[in-house]
Amino acid sequence: MKNRLEEIRKSRGMKQEELAEALSVSRQTIGSLENGRYNPSIILAFKIARYFDLSIEDIFIYEEDSDEE
């Protein structure tokens, strides 16, 4: 799953540490999300979307594999 988290965070002038603190997660979690190494739980995805006043779909882009069809 791809995401726009880094782009959105930077456009708001935030550091990873600031976002992590606001969401009660580690800075490493934010880094892993931004690098695509970690997919958030649905609860964390909602927290991020609510924090930025966006929809989950505005931040996270789900791409189906052609093998799944």
mmCIF file with all atom_site columns, N, CA and C in Angstrom:
data_model
loop_
_atom_site.group_PDB
_atom_site.id
_atom_site.type_symbol
_atom_site.label_atom_id
_atom_site.label_alt_id
_atom_site.label_comp_id
_atom_site.label_asym_id
_atom_site.label_entity_id
_atom_site.label_seq_id
_atom_site.pdbx_PDB_ins_code
_atom_site.Cartn_x
_atom_site.Cartn_y
_atom_site.Cartn_z
_atom_site.occupancy
_atom_site.B_iso_or_equiv
_atom_site.pdbx_formal_charge
_atom_site.auth_seq_id
_atom_site.auth_comp_id
_atom_site.auth_asym_id
_atom_site.auth_atom_id
_atom_site.pdbx_PDB_model_num
ATOM 1   N N  . MET A 1 1  ? 0.843   -1.167  0.000   1.00 0.00 ? 1  MET A N  1
ATOM 2   C CA . MET A 1 1  ? 0.000   0.000   0.000   1.00 0.00 ? 1  MET A CA 1
ATOM 3   C C  . MET A 1 1  ? 0.897   1.242   0.000   1.00 0.00 ? 1  MET A C  1
ATOM 4   N N  . LYS A 1 2  ? 0.579   2.156   -0.883  1.00 0.00 ? 2  LYS A N  1
ATOM 5   C CA . LYS A 1 2  ? 1.327   3.407   -0.933  1.00 0.00 ? 2  LYS A CA 1
ATOM 6   C C  . LYS A 1 2  ? 0.602   4.443   -0.072  1.00 0.00 ? 2  LYS A C  1
ATOM 7   N N  . ASN A 1 3  ? 1.334   5.515   0.261   1.00 0.00 ? 3  ASN A N  1
ATOM 8   C CA . ASN A 1 3  ? 0.691   6.574   1.027   1.00 0.00 ? 3  ASN A CA 1
ATOM 9   C C  . ASN A 1 3  ? 1.352   7.912   0.743   1.00 0.00 ? 3  ASN A C  1
ATOM 10  N N  . ARG A 1 4  ? 0.653   8.966   1.124   1.00 0.00 ? 4  ARG A N  1
ATOM 11  C CA . ARG A 1 4  ? 1.116   10.338  0.933   1.00 0.00 ? 4  ARG A CA 1
ATOM 12  C C  . ARG A 1 4  ? 1.482   10.977  2.276   1.00 0.00 ? 4  ARG A C  1
ATOM 13  N N  . LEU A 1 5  ? 1.754   10.162  3.267   1.00 0.00 ? 5  LEU A N  1
ATOM 14  C CA . LEU A 1 5  ? 1.963   10.669  4.618   1.00 0.00 ? 5  LEU A CA 1
ATOM 15  C C  . LEU A 1 5  ? 3.128   11.660  4.688   1.00 0.00 ? 5  LEU A C  1
ATOM 16  N N  . GLU A 1 6  ? 4.259   11.315  4.102   1.00 0.00 ? 6  GLU A N  1
ATOM 17  C CA . GLU A 1 6  ? 5.421   12.210  4.160   1.00 0.00 ? 6  GLU A CA 1
ATOM 18  C C  . GLU A 1 6  ? 5.113   13.545  3.494   1.00 0.00 ? 6  GLU A C  1
ATOM 19  N N  . GLU A 1 7  ? 4.500   13.481  2.319   1.00 0.00 ? 7  GLU A N  1
ATOM 20  C CA . GLU A 1 7  ? 4.126   14.695  1.585   1.00 0.00 ? 7  GLU A CA 1
ATOM 21  C C  . GLU A 1 7  ? 3.190   15.579  2.411   1.00 0.00 ? 7  GLU A C  1
ATOM 22  N N  . ILE A 1 8  ? 2.193   14.973  3.009   1.00 0.00 ? 8  ILE A N  1
ATOM 23  C CA . ILE A 1 8  ? 1.219   15.728  3.803   1.00 0.00 ? 8  ILE A CA 1
ATOM 24  C C  . ILE A 1 8  ? 1.879   16.307  5.054   1.00 0.00 ? 8  ILE A C  1
ATOM 25  N N  . ARG A 1 9  ? 2.667   15.489  5.733   1.00 0.00 ? 9  ARG A N  1
ATOM 26  C CA . ARG A 1 9  ? 3.353   15.945  6.948   1.00 0.00 ? 9  ARG A CA 1
ATOM 27  C C  . ARG A 1 9  ? 4.259   17.134  6.638   1.00 0.00 ? 9  ARG A C  1
ATOM 28  N N  . LYS A 1 10 ? 5.061   17.022  5.579   1.00 0.00 ? 10 LYS A N  1
ATOM 29  C CA . LYS A 1 10 ? 5.988   18.091  5.226   1.00 0.00 ? 10 LYS A CA 1
ATOM 30  C C  . LYS A 1 10 ? 5.249   19.357  4.791   1.00 0.00 ? 10 LYS A C  1
ATOM 31  N N  . SER A 1 11 ? 4.114   19.190  4.119   1.00 0.00 ? 11 SER A N  1
ATOM 32  C CA . SER A 1 11 ? 3.356   20.370  3.685   1.00 0.00 ? 11 SER A CA 1
ATOM 33  C C  . SER A 1 11 ? 2.805   21.146  4.876   1.00 0.00 ? 11 SER A C  1
ATOM 34  N N  . ARG A 1 12 ? 2.680   20.456  6.009   1.00 0.00 ? 12 ARG A N  1
ATOM 35  C CA . ARG A 1 12 ? 2.216   21.116  7.243   1.00 0.00 ? 12 ARG A CA 1
ATOM 36  C C  . ARG A 1 12 ? 3.387   21.601  8.102   1.00 0.00 ? 12 ARG A C  1
ATOM 37  N N  . GLY A 1 13 ? 4.607   21.415  7.587   1.00 0.00 ? 13 GLY A N  1
ATOM 38  C CA . GLY A 1 13 ? 5.796   21.872  8.304   1.00 0.00 ? 13 GLY A CA 1
ATOM 39  C C  . GLY A 1 13 ? 6.086   21.098  9.572   1.00 0.00 ? 13 GLY A C  1
ATOM 40  N N  . MET A 1 14 ? 5.741   19.814  9.575   1.00 0.00 ? 14 MET A N  1
ATOM 41  C CA . MET A 1 14 ? 5.930   18.975  10.759  1.00 0.00 ? 14 MET A CA 1
ATOM 42  C C  . MET A 1 14 ? 7.124   18.052  10.600  1.00 0.00 ? 14 MET A C  1
ATOM 43  N N  . LYS A 1 15 ? 7.778   17.766  11.712  1.00 0.00 ? 15 LYS A N  1
ATOM 44  C CA . LYS A 1 15 ? 8.815   16.746  11.765  1.00 0.00 ? 15 LYS A CA 1
ATOM 45  C C  . LYS A 1 15 ? 8.161   15.416  12.116  1.00 0.00 ? 15 LYS A C  1
ATOM 46  N N  . GLN A 1 16 ? 8.858   14.318  11.791  1.00 0.00 ? 16 GLN A N  1
ATOM 47  C CA . GLN A 1 16 ? 8.341   12.989  12.142  1.00 0.00 ? 16 GLN A CA 1
ATOM 48  C C  . GLN A 1 16 ? 8.078   12.886  13.633  1.00 0.00 ? 16 GLN A C  1
ATOM 49  N N  . GLU A 1 17 ? 8.981   13.447  14.429  1.00 0.00 ? 17 GLU A N  1
ATOM 50  C CA . GLU A 1 17 ? 8.843   13.380  15.885  1.00 0.00 ? 17 GLU A CA 1
ATOM 51  C C  . GLU A 1 17 ? 7.559   14.052  16.363  1.00 0.00 ? 17 GLU A C  1
ATOM 52  N N  . GLU A 1 18 ? 7.226   15.186  15.750  1.00 0.00 ? 18 GLU A N  1
ATOM 53  C CA . GLU A 1 18 ? 6.020   15.925  16.146  1.00 0.00 ? 18 GLU A CA 1
ATOM 54  C C  . GLU A 1 18 ? 4.756   15.139  15.822  1.00 0.00 ? 18 GLU A C  1
ATOM 55  N N  . LEU A 1 19 ? 4.735   14.539  14.633  1.00 0.00 ? 19 LEU A N  1
ATOM 56  C CA . LEU A 1 19 ? 3.570   13.742  14.252  1.00 0.00 ? 19 LEU A CA 1
ATOM 57  C C  . LEU A 1 19 ? 3.463   12.508  15.143  1.00 0.00 ? 19 LEU A C  1
ATOM 58  N N  . ALA A 1 20 ? 4.581   11.861  15.407  1.00 0.00 ? 20 ALA A N  1
ATOM 59  C CA . ALA A 1 20 ? 4.581   10.677  16.267  1.00 0.00 ? 20 ALA A CA 1
ATOM 60  C C  . ALA A 1 20 ? 4.019   11.010  17.639  1.00 0.00 ? 20 ALA A C  1
ATOM 61  N N  . GLU A 1 21 ? 4.449   12.121  18.201  1.00 0.00 ? 21 GLU A N  1
ATOM 62  C CA . GLU A 1 21 ? 3.962   12.518  19.519  1.00 0.00 ? 21 GLU A CA 1
ATOM 63  C C  . GLU A 1 21 ? 2.458   12.800  19.488  1.00 0.00 ? 21 GLU A C  1
ATOM 64  N N  . ALA A 1 22 ? 2.006   13.472  18.444  1.00 0.00 ? 22 ALA A N  1
ATOM 65  C CA . ALA A 1 22 ? 0.584   13.801  18.326  1.00 0.00 ? 22 ALA A CA 1
ATOM 66  C C  . ALA A 1 22 ? -0.288  12.545  18.217  1.00 0.00 ? 22 ALA A C  1
ATOM 67  N N  . LEU A 1 23 ? 0.276   11.488  17.626  1.00 0.00 ? 23 LEU A N  1
ATOM 68  C CA . LEU A 1 23 ? -0.482  10.245  17.412  1.00 0.00 ? 23 LEU A CA 1
ATOM 69  C C  . LEU A 1 23 ? -0.184  9.174   18.459  1.00 0.00 ? 23 LEU A C  1
ATOM 70  N N  . SER A 1 24 ? 0.702   9.478   19.398  1.00 0.00 ? 24 SER A N  1
ATOM 71  C CA . SER A 1 24 ? 1.106   8.520   20.436  1.00 0.00 ? 24 SER A CA 1
ATOM 72  C C  . SER A 1 24 ? 1.724   7.249   19.851  1.00 0.00 ? 24 SER A C  1
ATOM 73  N N  . VAL A 1 25 ? 2.597   7.443   18.866  1.00 0.00 ? 25 VAL A N  1
ATOM 74  C CA . VAL A 1 25 ? 3.368   6.329   18.302  1.00 0.00 ? 25 VAL A CA 1
ATOM 75  C C  . VAL A 1 25 ? 4.827   6.763   18.289  1.00 0.00 ? 25 VAL A C  1
ATOM 76  N N  . SER A 1 26 ? 5.717   5.846   17.917  1.00 0.00 ? 26 SER A N  1
ATOM 77  C CA . SER A 1 26 ? 7.142   6.188   17.868  1.00 0.00 ? 26 SER A CA 1
ATOM 78  C C  . SER A 1 26 ? 7.479   6.883   16.554  1.00 0.00 ? 26 SER A C  1
ATOM 79  N N  . ARG A 1 27 ? 8.609   7.589   16.557  1.00 0.00 ? 27 ARG A N  1
ATOM 80  C CA . ARG A 1 27 ? 9.072   8.214   15.328  1.00 0.00 ? 27 ARG A CA 1
ATOM 81  C C  . ARG A 1 27 ? 9.410   7.134   14.301  1.00 0.00 ? 27 ARG A C  1
ATOM 82  N N  . GLN A 1 28 ? 9.888   5.989   14.789  1.00 0.00 ? 28 GLN A N  1
ATOM 83  C CA . GLN A 1 28 ? 10.203  4.879   13.893  1.00 0.00 ? 28 GLN A CA 1
ATOM 84  C C  . GLN A 1 28 ? 8.955   4.384   13.165  1.00 0.00 ? 28 GLN A C  1
ATOM 85  N N  . THR A 1 29 ? 7.806   4.401   13.847  1.00 0.00 ? 29 THR A N  1
ATOM 86  C CA . THR A 1 29 ? 6.550   3.994   13.208  1.00 0.00 ? 29 THR A CA 1
ATOM 87  C C  . THR A 1 29 ? 6.221   4.937   12.058  1.00 0.00 ? 29 THR A C  1
ATOM 88  N N  . ILE A 1 30 ? 6.376   6.243   12.282  1.00 0.00 ? 30 ILE A N  1
ATOM 89  C CA . ILE A 1 30 ? 6.102   7.218   11.225  1.00 0.00 ? 30 ILE A CA 1
ATOM 90  C C  . ILE A 1 30 ? 7.060   7.001   10.052  1.00 0.00 ? 30 ILE A C  1
ATOM 91  N N  . GLY A 1 31 ? 8.340   6.808   10.360  1.00 0.00 ? 31 GLY A N  1
ATOM 92  C CA . GLY A 1 31 ? 9.323   6.554   9.308   1.00 0.00 ? 31 GLY A CA 1
ATOM 93  C C  . GLY A 1 31 ? 9.002   5.306   8.510   1.00 0.00 ? 31 GLY A C  1
ATOM 94  N N  . SER A 1 32 ? 8.618   4.247   9.185   1.00 0.00 ? 32 SER A N  1
ATOM 95  C CA . SER A 1 32 ? 8.276   2.993   8.502   1.00 0.00 ? 32 SER A CA 1
ATOM 96  C C  . SER A 1 32 ? 7.030   3.149   7.640   1.00 0.00 ? 32 SER A C  1
ATOM 97  N N  . LEU A 1 33 ? 6.050   3.900   8.135   1.00 0.00 ? 33 LEU A N  1
ATOM 98  C CA . LEU A 1 33 ? 4.850   4.166   7.336   1.00 0.00 ? 33 LEU A CA 1
ATOM 99  C C  . LEU A 1 33 ? 5.218   4.935   6.069   1.00 0.00 ? 33 LEU A C  1
ATOM 100 N N  . GLU A 1 34 ? 6.006   5.980   6.240   1.00 0.00 ? 34 GLU A N  1
ATOM 101 C CA . GLU A 1 34 ? 6.372   6.825   5.104   1.00 0.00 ? 34 GLU A CA 1
ATOM 102 C C  . GLU A 1 34 ? 7.192   6.073   4.072   1.00 0.00 ? 34 GLU A C  1
ATOM 103 N N  . ASN A 1 35 ? 8.023   5.132   4.509   1.00 0.00 ? 35 ASN A N  1
ATOM 104 C CA . ASN A 1 35 ? 8.856   4.353   3.594   1.00 0.00 ? 35 ASN A CA 1
ATOM 105 C C  . ASN A 1 35 ? 8.147   3.133   3.016   1.00 0.00 ? 35 ASN A C  1
ATOM 106 N N  . GLY A 1 36 ? 6.904   2.918   3.428   1.00 0.00 ? 36 GLY A N  1
ATOM 107 C CA . GLY A 1 36 ? 6.143   1.794   2.902   1.00 0.00 ? 36 GLY A CA 1
ATOM 108 C C  . GLY A 1 36 ? 6.539   0.456   3.479   1.00 0.00 ? 36 GLY A C  1
ATOM 109 N N  . ARG A 1 37 ? 7.289   0.450   4.594   1.00 0.00 ? 37 ARG A N  1
ATOM 110 C CA . ARG A 1 37 ? 7.701   -0.808  5.224   1.00 0.00 ? 37 ARG A CA 1
ATOM 111 C C  . ARG A 1 37 ? 6.662   -1.327  6.204   1.00 0.00 ? 37 ARG A C  1
ATOM 112 N N  . TYR A 1 38 ? 5.660   -0.517  6.468   1.00 0.00 ? 38 TYR A N  1
ATOM 113 C CA . TYR A 1 38 ? 4.672   -0.868  7.498   1.00 0.00 ? 38 TYR A CA 1
ATOM 114 C C  . TYR A 1 38 ? 3.317   -0.334  7.075   1.00 0.00 ? 38 TYR A C  1
ATOM 115 N N  . ASN A 1 39 ? 2.303   -1.183  7.149   1.00 0.00 ? 39 ASN A N  1
ATOM 116 C CA . ASN A 1 39 ? 0.934   -0.757  6.904   1.00 0.00 ? 39 ASN A CA 1
ATOM 117 C C  . ASN A 1 39 ? 0.264   -0.521  8.247   1.00 0.00 ? 39 ASN A C  1
ATOM 118 N N  . PRO A 1 40 ? -0.435  0.592   8.377   1.00 0.00 ? 40 PRO A N  1
ATOM 119 C CA . PRO A 1 40 ? -1.023  0.924   9.680   1.00 0.00 ? 40 PRO A CA 1
ATOM 120 C C  . PRO A 1 40 ? -2.221  0.048   10.014  1.00 0.00 ? 40 PRO A C  1
ATOM 121 N N  . SER A 1 41 ? -2.488  -0.085  11.296  1.00 0.00 ? 41 SER A N  1
ATOM 122 C CA . SER A 1 41 ? -3.743  -0.703  11.704  1.00 0.00 ? 41 SER A CA 1
ATOM 123 C C  . SER A 1 41 ? -4.856  0.228   11.252  1.00 0.00 ? 41 SER A C  1
ATOM 124 N N  . ILE A 1 42 ? -6.061  -0.272  11.195  1.00 0.00 ? 42 ILE A N  1
ATOM 125 C CA . ILE A 1 42 ? -7.187  0.573   10.794  1.00 0.00 ? 42 ILE A CA 1
ATOM 126 C C  . ILE A 1 42 ? -7.374  1.705   11.807  1.00 0.00 ? 42 ILE A C  1
ATOM 127 N N  . ILE A 1 43 ? -7.107  1.436   13.064  1.00 0.00 ? 43 ILE A N  1
ATOM 128 C CA . ILE A 1 43 ? -7.247  2.476   14.090  1.00 0.00 ? 43 ILE A CA 1
ATOM 129 C C  . ILE A 1 43 ? -6.223  3.584   13.862  1.00 0.00 ? 43 ILE A C  1
ATOM 130 N N  . LEU A 1 44 ? -4.968  3.210   13.587  1.00 0.00 ? 44 LEU A N  1
ATOM 131 C CA . LEU A 1 44 ? -3.954  4.217   13.337  1.00 0.00 ? 44 LEU A CA 1
ATOM 132 C C  . LEU A 1 44 ? -4.253  4.991   12.054  1.00 0.00 ? 44 LEU A C  1
ATOM 133 N N  . ALA A 1 45 ? -4.739  4.308   11.032  1.00 0.00 ? 45 ALA A N  1
ATOM 134 C CA . ALA A 1 45 ? -5.101  4.997   9.785   1.00 0.00 ? 45 ALA A CA 1
ATOM 135 C C  . ALA A 1 45 ? -6.180  6.045   10.047  1.00 0.00 ? 45 ALA A C  1
ATOM 136 N N  . PHE A 1 46 ? -7.181  5.692   10.855  1.00 0.00 ? 46 PHE A N  1
ATOM 137 C CA . PHE A 1 46 ? -8.233  6.652   11.209  1.00 0.00 ? 46 PHE A CA 1
ATOM 138 C C  . PHE A 1 46 ? -7.665  7.815   12.012  1.00 0.00 ? 46 PHE A C  1
ATOM 139 N N  . LYS A 1 47 ? -6.757  7.527   12.951  1.00 0.00 ? 47 LYS A N  1
ATOM 140 C CA . LYS A 1 47 ? -6.149  8.591   13.764  1.00 0.00 ? 47 LYS A CA 1
ATOM 141 C C  . LYS A 1 47 ? -5.384  9.579   12.885  1.00 0.00 ? 47 LYS A C  1
ATOM 142 N N  . ILE A 1 48 ? -4.622  9.050   11.933  1.00 0.00 ? 48 ILE A N  1
ATOM 143 C CA . ILE A 1 48 ? -3.848  9.904   11.032  1.00 0.00 ? 48 ILE A CA 1
ATOM 144 C C  . ILE A 1 48 ? -4.787  10.757  10.182  1.00 0.00 ? 48 ILE A C  1
ATOM 145 N N  . ALA A 1 49 ? -5.796  10.130  9.602   1.00 0.00 ? 49 ALA A N  1
ATOM 146 C CA . ALA A 1 49 ? -6.746  10.866  8.765   1.00 0.00 ? 49 ALA A CA 1
ATOM 147 C C  . ALA A 1 49 ? -7.460  11.946  9.567   1.00 0.00 ? 49 ALA A C  1
ATOM 148 N N  . ARG A 1 50 ? -7.898  11.602  10.756  1.00 0.00 ? 50 ARG A N  1
ATOM 149 C CA . ARG A 1 50 ? -8.596  12.574  11.601  1.00 0.00 ? 50 ARG A CA 1
ATOM 150 C C  . ARG A 1 50 ? -7.661  13.715  11.995  1.00 0.00 ? 50 ARG A C  1
ATOM 151 N N  . TYR A 1 51 ? -6.413  13.390  12.299  1.00 0.00 ? 51 TYR A N  1
ATOM 152 C CA . TYR A 1 51 ? -5.450  14.414  12.695  1.00 0.00 ? 51 TYR A CA 1
ATOM 153 C C  . TYR A 1 51 ? -5.260  15.452  11.587  1.00 0.00 ? 51 TYR A C  1
ATOM 154 N N  . PHE A 1 52 ? -5.166  14.979  10.341  1.00 0.00 ? 52 PHE A N  1
ATOM 155 C CA . PHE A 1 52 ? -4.955  15.890  9.217   1.00 0.00 ? 52 PHE A CA 1
ATOM 156 C C  . PHE A 1 52 ? -6.269  16.384  8.600   1.00 0.00 ? 52 PHE A C  1
ATOM 157 N N  . ASP A 1 53 ? -7.395  15.957  9.156   1.00 0.00 ? 53 ASP A N  1
ATOM 158 C CA . ASP A 1 53 ? -8.716  16.345  8.652   1.00 0.00 ? 53 ASP A CA 1
ATOM 159 C C  . ASP A 1 53 ? -8.876  15.948  7.176   1.00 0.00 ? 53 ASP A C  1
ATOM 160 N N  . LEU A 1 54 ? -8.465  14.708  6.900   1.00 0.00 ? 54 LEU A N  1
ATOM 161 C CA . LEU A 1 54 ? -8.565  14.145  5.561   1.00 0.00 ? 54 LEU A CA 1
ATOM 162 C C  . LEU A 1 54 ? -9.239  12.779  5.657   1.00 0.00 ? 54 LEU A C  1
ATOM 163 N N  . SER A 1 55 ? -9.618  12.234  4.517   1.00 0.00 ? 55 SER A N  1
ATOM 164 C CA . SER A 1 55 ? -10.140 10.867  4.530   1.00 0.00 ? 55 SER A CA 1
ATOM 165 C C  . SER A 1 55 ? -8.958  9.893   4.468   1.00 0.00 ? 55 SER A C  1
ATOM 166 N N  . ILE A 1 56 ? -9.186  8.674   4.895   1.00 0.00 ? 56 ILE A N  1
ATOM 167 C CA . ILE A 1 56 ? -8.139  7.653   4.818   1.00 0.00 ? 56 ILE A CA 1
ATOM 168 C C  . ILE A 1 56 ? -7.655  7.526   3.373   1.00 0.00 ? 56 ILE A C  1
ATOM 169 N N  . GLU A 1 57 ? -8.599  7.582   2.430   1.00 0.00 ? 57 GLU A N  1
ATOM 170 C CA . GLU A 1 57 ? -8.258  7.436   1.013   1.00 0.00 ? 57 GLU A CA 1
ATOM 171 C C  . GLU A 1 57 ? -7.416  8.594   0.492   1.00 0.00 ? 57 GLU A C  1
ATOM 172 N N  . ASP A 1 58 ? -7.481  9.752   1.141   1.00 0.00 ? 58 ASP A N  1
ATOM 173 C CA . ASP A 1 58 ? -6.640  10.886  0.746   1.00 0.00 ? 58 ASP A CA 1
ATOM 174 C C  . ASP A 1 58 ? -5.179  10.641  1.114   1.00 0.00 ? 58 ASP A C  1
ATOM 175 N N  . ILE A 1 59 ? -4.942  9.763   2.062   1.00 0.00 ? 59 ILE A N  1
ATOM 176 C CA . ILE A 1 59 ? -3.590  9.518   2.570   1.00 0.00 ? 59 ILE A CA 1
ATOM 177 C C  . ILE A 1 59 ? -3.037  8.183   2.081   1.00 0.00 ? 59 ILE A C  1
ATOM 178 N N  . PHE A 1 60 ? -3.851  7.142   2.165   1.00 0.00 ? 60 PHE A N  1
ATOM 179 C CA . PHE A 1 60 ? -3.407  5.794   1.832   1.00 0.00 ? 60 PHE A CA 1
ATOM 180 C C  . PHE A 1 60 ? -4.007  5.336   0.517   1.00 0.00 ? 60 PHE A C  1
ATOM 181 N N  . ILE A 1 61 ? -3.147  4.810   -0.360  1.00 0.00 ? 61 ILE A N  1
ATOM 182 C CA . ILE A 1 61 ? -3.574  4.371   -1.683  1.00 0.00 ? 61 ILE A CA 1
ATOM 183 C C  . ILE A 1 61 ? -3.439  2.856   -1.767  1.00 0.00 ? 61 ILE A C  1
ATOM 184 N N  . TYR A 1 62 ? -4.574  2.194   -1.821  1.00 0.00 ? 62 TYR A N  1
ATOM 185 C CA . TYR A 1 62 ? -4.573  0.737   -1.918  1.00 0.00 ? 62 TYR A CA 1
ATOM 186 C C  . TYR A 1 62 ? -4.525  0.350   -3.380  1.00 0.00 ? 62 TYR A C  1
ATOM 187 N N  . GLU A 1 63 ? -3.560  -0.476  -3.739  1.00 0.00 ? 63 GLU A N  1
ATOM 188 C CA . GLU A 1 63 ? -3.430  -0.963  -5.104  1.00 0.00 ? 63 GLU A CA 1
ATOM 189 C C  . GLU A 1 63 ? -3.570  -2.475  -5.091  1.00 0.00 ? 63 GLU A C  1
ATOM 190 N N  . GLU A 1 64 ? -4.618  -2.950  -5.752  1.00 0.00 ? 64 GLU A N  1
ATOM 191 C CA . GLU A 1 64 ? -4.834  -4.394  -5.808  1.00 0.00 ? 64 GLU A CA 1
ATOM 192 C C  . GLU A 1 64 ? -3.830  -5.017  -6.753  1.00 0.00 ? 64 GLU A C  1
ATOM 193 N N  . ASP A 1 65 ? -3.345  -6.194  -6.372  1.00 0.00 ? 65 ASP A N  1
ATOM 194 C CA . ASP A 1 65 ? -2.495  -6.959  -7.286  1.00 0.00 ? 65 ASP A CA 1
ATOM 195 C C  . ASP A 1 65 ? -3.372  -7.599  -8.341  1.00 0.00 ? 65 ASP A C  1
ATOM 196 N N  . SER A 1 66 ? -2.887  -7.678  -9.559  1.00 0.00 ? 66 SER A N  1
ATOM 197 C CA . SER A 1 66 ? -3.683  -8.314  -10.612 1.00 0.00 ? 66 SER A CA 1
ATOM 198 C C  . SER A 1 66 ? -3.882  -9.805  -10.313 1.00 0.00 ? 66 SER A C  1
ATOM 199 N N  . ASP A 1 67 ? -3.023  -10.389 -9.484  1.00 0.00 ? 67 ASP A N  1
ATOM 200 C CA . ASP A 1 67 ? -3.150  -11.803 -9.117  1.00 0.00 ? 67 ASP A CA 1
ATOM 201 C C  . ASP A 1 67 ? -4.367  -12.058 -8.232  1.00 0.00 ? 67 ASP A C  1
ATOM 202 N N  . GLU A 1 68 ? -4.851  -11.021 -7.543  1.00 0.00 ? 68 GLU A N  1
ATOM 203 C CA . GLU A 1 68 ? -5.954  -11.191 -6.601  1.00 0.00 ? 68 GLU A CA 1
ATOM 204 C C  . GLU A 1 68 ? -7.309  -11.251 -7.274  1.00 0.00 ? 68 GLU A C  1
ATOM 205 N N  . GLU A 1 69 ? -7.375  -10.911 -8.549  1.00 0.00 ? 69 GLU A N  1
ATOM 206 C CA . GLU A 1 69 ? -8.675  -10.862 -9.230  1.00 0.00 ? 69 GLU A CA 1
ATOM 207 C C  . GLU A 1 69 ? -9.090  -12.202 -9.733  1.00 0.00 ? 69 GLU A C  1
#
